[in-house]
């Protein structure tokens, strides 16, 4: 019996059988070669024997299409692989035509998107972190019989002698003593508006009338009796709300925001910002404040700065000269905080913000943007774009400093209308 496919003869077996000595390969194992370019003209040549049963005829390996002729051009003789033109492999030759050139426009776009996203996330996170640290303890809604609102924004900035949270060593180093409670060491009105900023110091010994008020804790109404006392006594009697009520009653100027900082907080901010450069007008030595400073330019640390702004007994003008020094220092501090070296340096910015926000006490309506506006306004005062002054004084009564009523009235009118301040103080 013949086991070979139909049409195959013994010669076929001898010619194509396994182990044959013929130079021609076994047709059943032939791999079709893909040839690029025009096919050679048809010519005579042997063809593979039929497989039968509809099996397609395989191409011959002669006449330029196989191993049997001089025209062999399967593509392998030029090193051509995977159909790459010119016989080059992937990514080789012709400027790396096999690998696409980098899409720099796309890369730049995604880099920019990533950077902007990171900045937005950091900014939003910082905002909510800082906002959560504000101590909004003062409720101005408890203040009664308030003047009408004017143009611009008015801040009451208070420096208290609070020793809350200070250790005995800190009290000793900062020369604060250990008195209980807290009093106001300094009070200023900062007005911001379209005509520049105005910083007005209110001497603590100013003679004022204590008006009717509602107790901040008791909620009880206390009628006014016409009683006159020093301005800082209002704070000692019933805290920030009564101080705001007293200032508004005696000036006729509505205060929009309240900001207070204690001894320790003040020193911590100065240290966090790396010290503040000041031009000390004279040698100052005061045992009570701890000040021991030489005349001239120097950088004050927290302890030295606190001693400087508290000194009054070593100054000829006592409290009036002290308020001028306080204005100069606070403006210089605001200017230092607002410099690029602080704002753009997270290792300085966050400690400064943390020290400041932890120690500030503000009103319930105070926001971070209001606080930032206050600092920029104080910076403008130190830069000569604003006005700094003391409340105009006409003399003294009962040991207290009496305000110049006519000048105060004119000053308040200009502030309410956000006009250029023409009044001068002491």
XYZ file of C-alpha atoms in Angstrom:
426
model
C 0.000 0.000 0.000
C 1.199 3.483 -0.862
C 1.115 5.732 2.253
C 2.185 8.894 0.402
C -0.276 11.538 -0.696
C -1.941 11.068 -4.037
C 0.241 12.077 -6.959
C 3.512 11.451 -5.157
C 5.784 8.855 -6.687
C 8.733 6.959 -5.508
C 10.947 9.527 -7.184
C 9.306 12.140 -5.078
C 10.110 10.193 -2.019
C 13.653 9.813 -3.070
C 14.009 13.462 -3.948
C 12.177 15.095 -1.083
C 12.232 12.459 1.581
C 13.866 13.032 4.927
C 17.588 12.414 4.668
C 17.668 13.035 0.953
C 20.922 14.255 -0.458
C 19.167 16.696 -2.718
C 20.092 20.408 -2.326
C 16.478 21.423 -2.485
C 14.676 21.758 0.838
C 11.593 19.936 1.773
C 8.701 21.877 0.255
C 6.387 21.210 3.163
C 8.798 23.115 5.422
C 9.197 26.137 3.185
C 8.372 29.517 4.884
C 6.765 32.085 2.704
C 9.122 35.007 2.148
C 7.681 38.494 1.967
C 9.390 40.405 -0.774
C 9.201 44.176 -1.027
C 9.258 45.839 -4.404
C 8.152 44.593 -7.785
C 7.993 40.854 -8.332
C 10.355 39.336 -10.961
C 8.828 38.435 -14.292
C 7.334 35.021 -14.464
C 9.546 32.385 -15.889
C 9.818 28.656 -16.143
C 10.790 26.778 -13.142
C 9.829 23.735 -11.215
C 6.886 24.060 -8.898
C 6.196 22.224 -5.733
C 4.181 19.112 -6.204
C 0.532 19.562 -5.369
C -0.620 18.848 -1.856
C -4.091 18.009 -2.998
C -7.240 18.741 -1.104
C -7.165 22.499 -1.853
C -3.774 23.184 -0.269
C -2.363 26.353 -1.922
C 0.797 26.058 -3.930
C 3.913 27.272 -2.104
C 6.324 29.711 -3.766
C 9.487 28.346 -5.272
C 12.934 29.112 -3.895
C 14.510 29.750 -7.281
C 14.572 32.579 -9.775
C 15.242 35.315 -7.237
C 12.794 34.045 -4.643
C 14.754 31.374 -2.853
C 18.085 29.769 -2.316
C 18.363 28.352 -5.732
C 19.097 31.457 -7.847
C 21.392 34.405 -8.107
C 18.495 36.837 -7.531
C 17.948 35.901 -3.881
C 16.442 38.946 -2.237
C 14.468 37.844 0.757
C 15.291 40.998 2.657
C 17.692 39.272 5.059
C 20.730 39.900 2.849
C 20.514 43.636 3.596
C 19.947 43.227 7.322
C 16.338 44.276 6.915
C 14.333 43.182 9.945
C 10.632 43.554 10.653
C 10.161 45.381 7.388
C 12.255 48.425 8.437
C 13.177 50.525 5.422
C 16.796 50.828 4.381
C 17.835 47.634 6.124
C 17.960 49.167 9.623
C 16.661 47.762 12.818
C 14.129 49.487 15.068
C 15.291 52.851 16.380
C 18.417 52.844 14.191
C 19.413 55.100 11.342
C 17.572 58.045 9.897
C 17.595 59.877 13.228
C 15.980 56.970 15.099
C 12.956 56.829 12.816
C 11.769 53.702 14.612
C 11.341 55.592 17.968
C 9.044 58.654 18.072
C 10.679 61.953 19.024
C 9.838 63.255 22.556
C 6.720 65.412 22.658
C 8.206 68.316 24.600
C 5.050 70.393 24.380
C 3.090 67.631 26.068
C 5.784 67.117 28.709
C 5.928 70.844 29.524
C 2.144 71.001 29.768
C 1.919 68.125 32.238
C 4.861 69.423 34.268
C 3.141 72.806 34.542
C -0.132 71.160 35.560
C 1.668 69.129 38.239
C 3.470 72.183 39.658
C 0.309 74.318 39.686
C -1.668 71.528 41.341
C 0.992 71.132 44.045
C 1.007 74.892 44.680
C -2.788 75.035 44.911
C -2.920 72.088 47.331
C -0.142 73.596 49.476
C -1.772 77.033 49.491
C -5.216 75.701 50.391
C -3.741 73.466 53.085
C -1.737 76.342 54.548
C -4.806 78.593 54.562
C -6.958 76.146 56.511
C -4.073 75.341 58.882
C -3.474 79.031 59.601
C -7.182 79.842 59.853
C -7.670 77.099 62.435
C -4.952 78.606 64.652
C -6.572 82.041 64.999
C -7.907 82.618 68.514
C -11.232 84.321 67.791
C -12.194 85.142 71.371
C -13.491 88.726 71.194
C -17.185 89.191 70.417
C -17.776 92.718 69.139
C -21.502 92.034 68.905
C -21.574 92.579 72.695
C -20.498 96.207 72.203
C -23.524 98.509 72.412
C -24.364 101.965 71.000
C -21.747 101.801 68.287
C -20.948 104.675 65.881
C -21.884 104.355 62.222
C -19.434 102.681 59.865
C -17.232 104.882 57.695
C -14.981 104.345 54.685
C -11.939 102.113 54.964
C -11.148 99.683 57.788
C -10.173 100.440 61.389
C -8.200 98.026 63.584
C -7.645 98.372 67.329
C -4.215 96.820 67.996
C -3.473 96.035 71.634
C -0.286 94.866 73.315
C -1.144 93.322 76.672
C 1.086 92.401 79.581
C -0.462 88.936 79.727
C 1.915 86.355 81.159
C -0.366 83.431 80.343
C 1.557 80.274 79.470
C 4.928 81.702 80.543
C 7.265 79.746 82.802
C 9.042 81.326 85.750
C 12.288 81.333 83.770
C 10.601 83.144 80.870
C 9.151 85.750 83.207
C 12.616 86.286 84.648
C 14.357 86.470 81.272
C 11.764 88.864 79.825
C 11.566 90.987 83.015
C 7.774 90.763 83.055
C 7.218 90.167 86.742
C 4.436 87.867 87.947
C 1.402 90.147 88.254
C -1.908 88.339 87.926
C -4.415 89.165 85.192
C -3.473 91.369 82.265
C -3.442 95.036 81.358
C -2.853 96.958 78.172
C 0.707 98.078 77.647
C -0.018 99.718 74.292
C -3.061 100.609 72.167
C -3.144 101.796 68.566
C -5.727 102.501 65.898
C -4.693 101.482 62.386
C -6.796 102.912 59.562
C -6.456 101.461 56.052
C -8.060 102.918 52.936
C -7.557 104.414 49.494
C -5.576 107.374 50.823
C -2.878 105.426 52.599
C -2.623 104.007 56.092
C -2.625 105.908 59.376
C -1.287 104.499 62.654
C -2.415 106.377 65.783
C -1.132 105.551 69.268
C -3.490 105.960 72.215
C -1.439 106.677 75.363
C -2.396 104.318 78.172
C -2.720 107.320 80.522
C -5.287 109.050 78.285
C -8.190 110.559 80.224
C -11.441 108.919 79.037
C -15.028 108.491 80.142
C -16.269 104.970 80.865
C -19.677 104.731 79.125
C -22.576 102.363 79.717
C -21.741 98.814 78.645
C -22.838 95.190 78.762
C -20.624 92.878 80.807
C -18.736 90.487 78.516
C -19.292 87.553 80.877
C -22.318 88.512 82.965
C -24.403 89.984 80.148
C -25.575 92.584 82.639
C -25.946 96.219 81.530
C -23.923 98.744 83.494
C -25.145 102.345 83.042
C -22.662 105.137 82.473
C -22.011 107.461 85.414
C -19.703 109.992 83.760
C -16.731 108.426 85.505
C -13.307 109.373 84.066
C -10.199 107.221 84.345
C -7.094 106.132 82.438
C -7.759 104.350 79.151
C -5.983 101.143 80.163
C -8.359 100.832 83.161
C -11.214 100.000 80.771
C -9.410 96.858 79.638
C -8.563 95.874 83.220
C -12.204 96.318 84.241
C -13.991 94.195 81.632
C -11.569 93.183 78.903
C -11.479 93.850 75.142
C -15.197 94.518 74.668
C -15.249 97.370 77.178
C -12.003 98.768 75.741
C -13.562 98.868 72.259
C -16.741 100.425 73.665
C -14.689 103.105 75.509
C -12.539 104.019 72.494
C -15.593 104.247 70.214
C -17.507 106.352 72.753
C -14.650 108.832 73.283
C -13.655 109.160 69.601
C -16.860 108.545 67.616
C -14.887 106.194 65.319
C -16.218 102.689 64.692
C -13.643 99.911 65.101
C -14.000 97.028 62.637
C -11.475 94.580 64.087
C -9.599 93.842 67.303
C -6.080 92.320 67.499
C -4.193 91.586 70.740
C -0.804 90.057 71.478
C 0.850 89.234 74.816
C 4.446 89.422 76.027
C 5.516 85.879 75.144
C 3.849 85.927 71.734
C 5.551 89.168 70.819
C 9.013 87.823 71.691
C 8.359 84.533 69.876
C 7.394 86.289 66.637
C 10.553 88.389 66.686
C 12.741 85.314 67.243
C 10.918 83.302 64.579
C 11.524 85.976 61.940
C 15.216 86.078 62.836
C 15.230 89.389 64.696
C 14.285 92.897 63.623
C 16.740 95.622 62.650
C 16.172 98.905 64.458
C 17.957 102.244 64.615
C 17.958 103.003 68.353
C 17.839 106.810 68.772
C 19.729 106.858 72.095
C 21.356 104.666 74.708
C 18.593 103.012 76.759
C 19.042 101.407 80.150
C 15.914 100.573 82.129
C 15.904 98.099 85.010
C 12.116 97.694 84.984
C 11.878 96.647 81.322
C 15.318 95.042 81.241
C 16.462 97.245 78.350
C 20.215 97.742 77.944
C 20.661 99.018 74.396
C 23.243 101.202 72.680
C 22.476 103.935 70.207
C 22.617 103.007 66.512
C 21.501 100.292 64.085
C 21.273 96.770 65.463
C 19.187 93.622 65.184
C 17.014 93.001 68.231
C 16.039 89.508 69.317
C 12.765 88.755 71.076
C 13.940 89.604 74.572
C 15.598 92.861 73.500
C 12.625 93.883 71.368
C 10.163 93.391 74.211
C 12.354 95.450 76.544
C 12.591 98.195 73.915
C 8.831 98.597 73.364
C 8.094 98.488 77.114
C 10.634 101.116 78.172
C 9.250 104.457 79.309
C 11.056 105.455 82.514
C 14.359 105.949 80.652
C 12.706 108.264 78.085
C 12.238 112.011 78.461
C 8.682 111.917 77.116
C 7.768 108.845 79.160
C 4.641 107.188 77.721
C 4.463 109.479 74.668
C 8.009 108.566 73.650
C 7.285 104.911 74.327
C 4.307 104.921 71.968
C 6.518 106.361 69.226
C 9.047 103.571 69.740
C 6.250 101.002 69.663
C 5.011 102.357 66.343
C 8.481 102.245 64.833
C 9.116 98.726 65.997
C 5.754 97.244 64.943
C 6.119 98.806 61.486
C 9.646 97.386 61.191
C 8.423 93.964 62.339
C 5.608 93.966 59.770
C 8.097 94.985 57.101
C 10.418 92.129 58.075
C 7.602 89.564 58.039
C 6.469 90.710 54.581
C 9.897 90.326 52.924
C 10.445 87.634 50.236
C 13.143 86.051 52.417
C 10.394 85.214 54.925
C 7.386 84.592 52.680
C 9.239 82.387 50.167
C 11.184 80.421 52.782
C 8.942 77.740 54.319
C 11.515 77.078 57.070
C 11.026 80.682 58.222
C 7.445 81.353 57.119
C 5.735 78.516 58.983
C 7.513 79.072 62.331
C 6.722 82.793 62.052
C 3.073 82.156 61.232
C 2.821 79.553 63.973
C 4.347 81.836 66.592
C 2.149 84.751 65.575
C -1.147 82.946 65.161
C -0.762 81.002 68.388
C -0.330 84.200 70.379
C -2.825 86.528 68.670
C -6.303 87.111 70.041
C -8.741 88.550 67.496
C -12.439 89.258 67.076
C -14.808 86.594 65.785
C -15.155 88.235 62.367
C -11.408 88.505 61.732
C -10.160 86.499 58.732
C -6.695 85.754 57.447
C -7.111 88.268 54.632
C -8.029 90.959 57.190
C -4.910 90.070 59.170
C -2.732 90.151 56.051
C -4.211 93.524 55.094
C -3.311 94.845 58.552
C 0.325 93.718 58.216
C 0.697 95.200 54.728
C -0.757 98.489 55.984
C 1.746 98.606 58.846
C 4.532 97.811 56.391
C 3.459 100.755 54.241
C 3.653 103.037 57.282
C 7.261 102.005 57.908
C 8.021 102.520 54.216
C 6.903 106.150 54.333
C 3.673 105.567 52.409
C 1.506 106.164 55.474
C 1.255 108.347 58.565
C 2.137 107.547 62.178
C 1.212 109.812 65.072
C 0.053 110.024 68.661
C -3.456 111.059 69.562
C -3.387 114.898 69.808
C -2.926 115.983 73.433
C -3.893 119.390 74.839
C -2.658 118.990 78.406
C -3.350 116.942 81.510
C -6.154 116.602 84.008
C -5.845 114.787 87.328
C -2.551 113.264 86.215
C -4.091 111.900 83.016
C -3.383 113.067 79.449
C -6.268 115.092 77.999
C -6.981 114.808 74.297
C -7.298 117.908 72.107
C -11.030 117.733 71.388
C -10.967 119.913 68.248
C -8.092 118.029 66.644
C -9.550 114.643 67.585
C -12.864 115.617 65.983
C -11.102 116.679 62.763
C -8.971 113.526 62.747
C -11.973 111.243 63.167
C -13.837 113.071 60.384
C -10.933 112.524 57.975
C -10.634 108.858 58.938
C -14.376 108.238 58.545
C -14.352 109.751 55.064
C -11.052 108.029 54.199
C -9.434 111.371 53.475
C -5.810 112.373 53.677
C -4.983 113.005 57.337
C -3.964 116.604 57.947
C -4.035 116.587 61.746
C -0.730 116.209 63.588
C -0.277 114.541 66.946
C 2.227 114.814 69.768
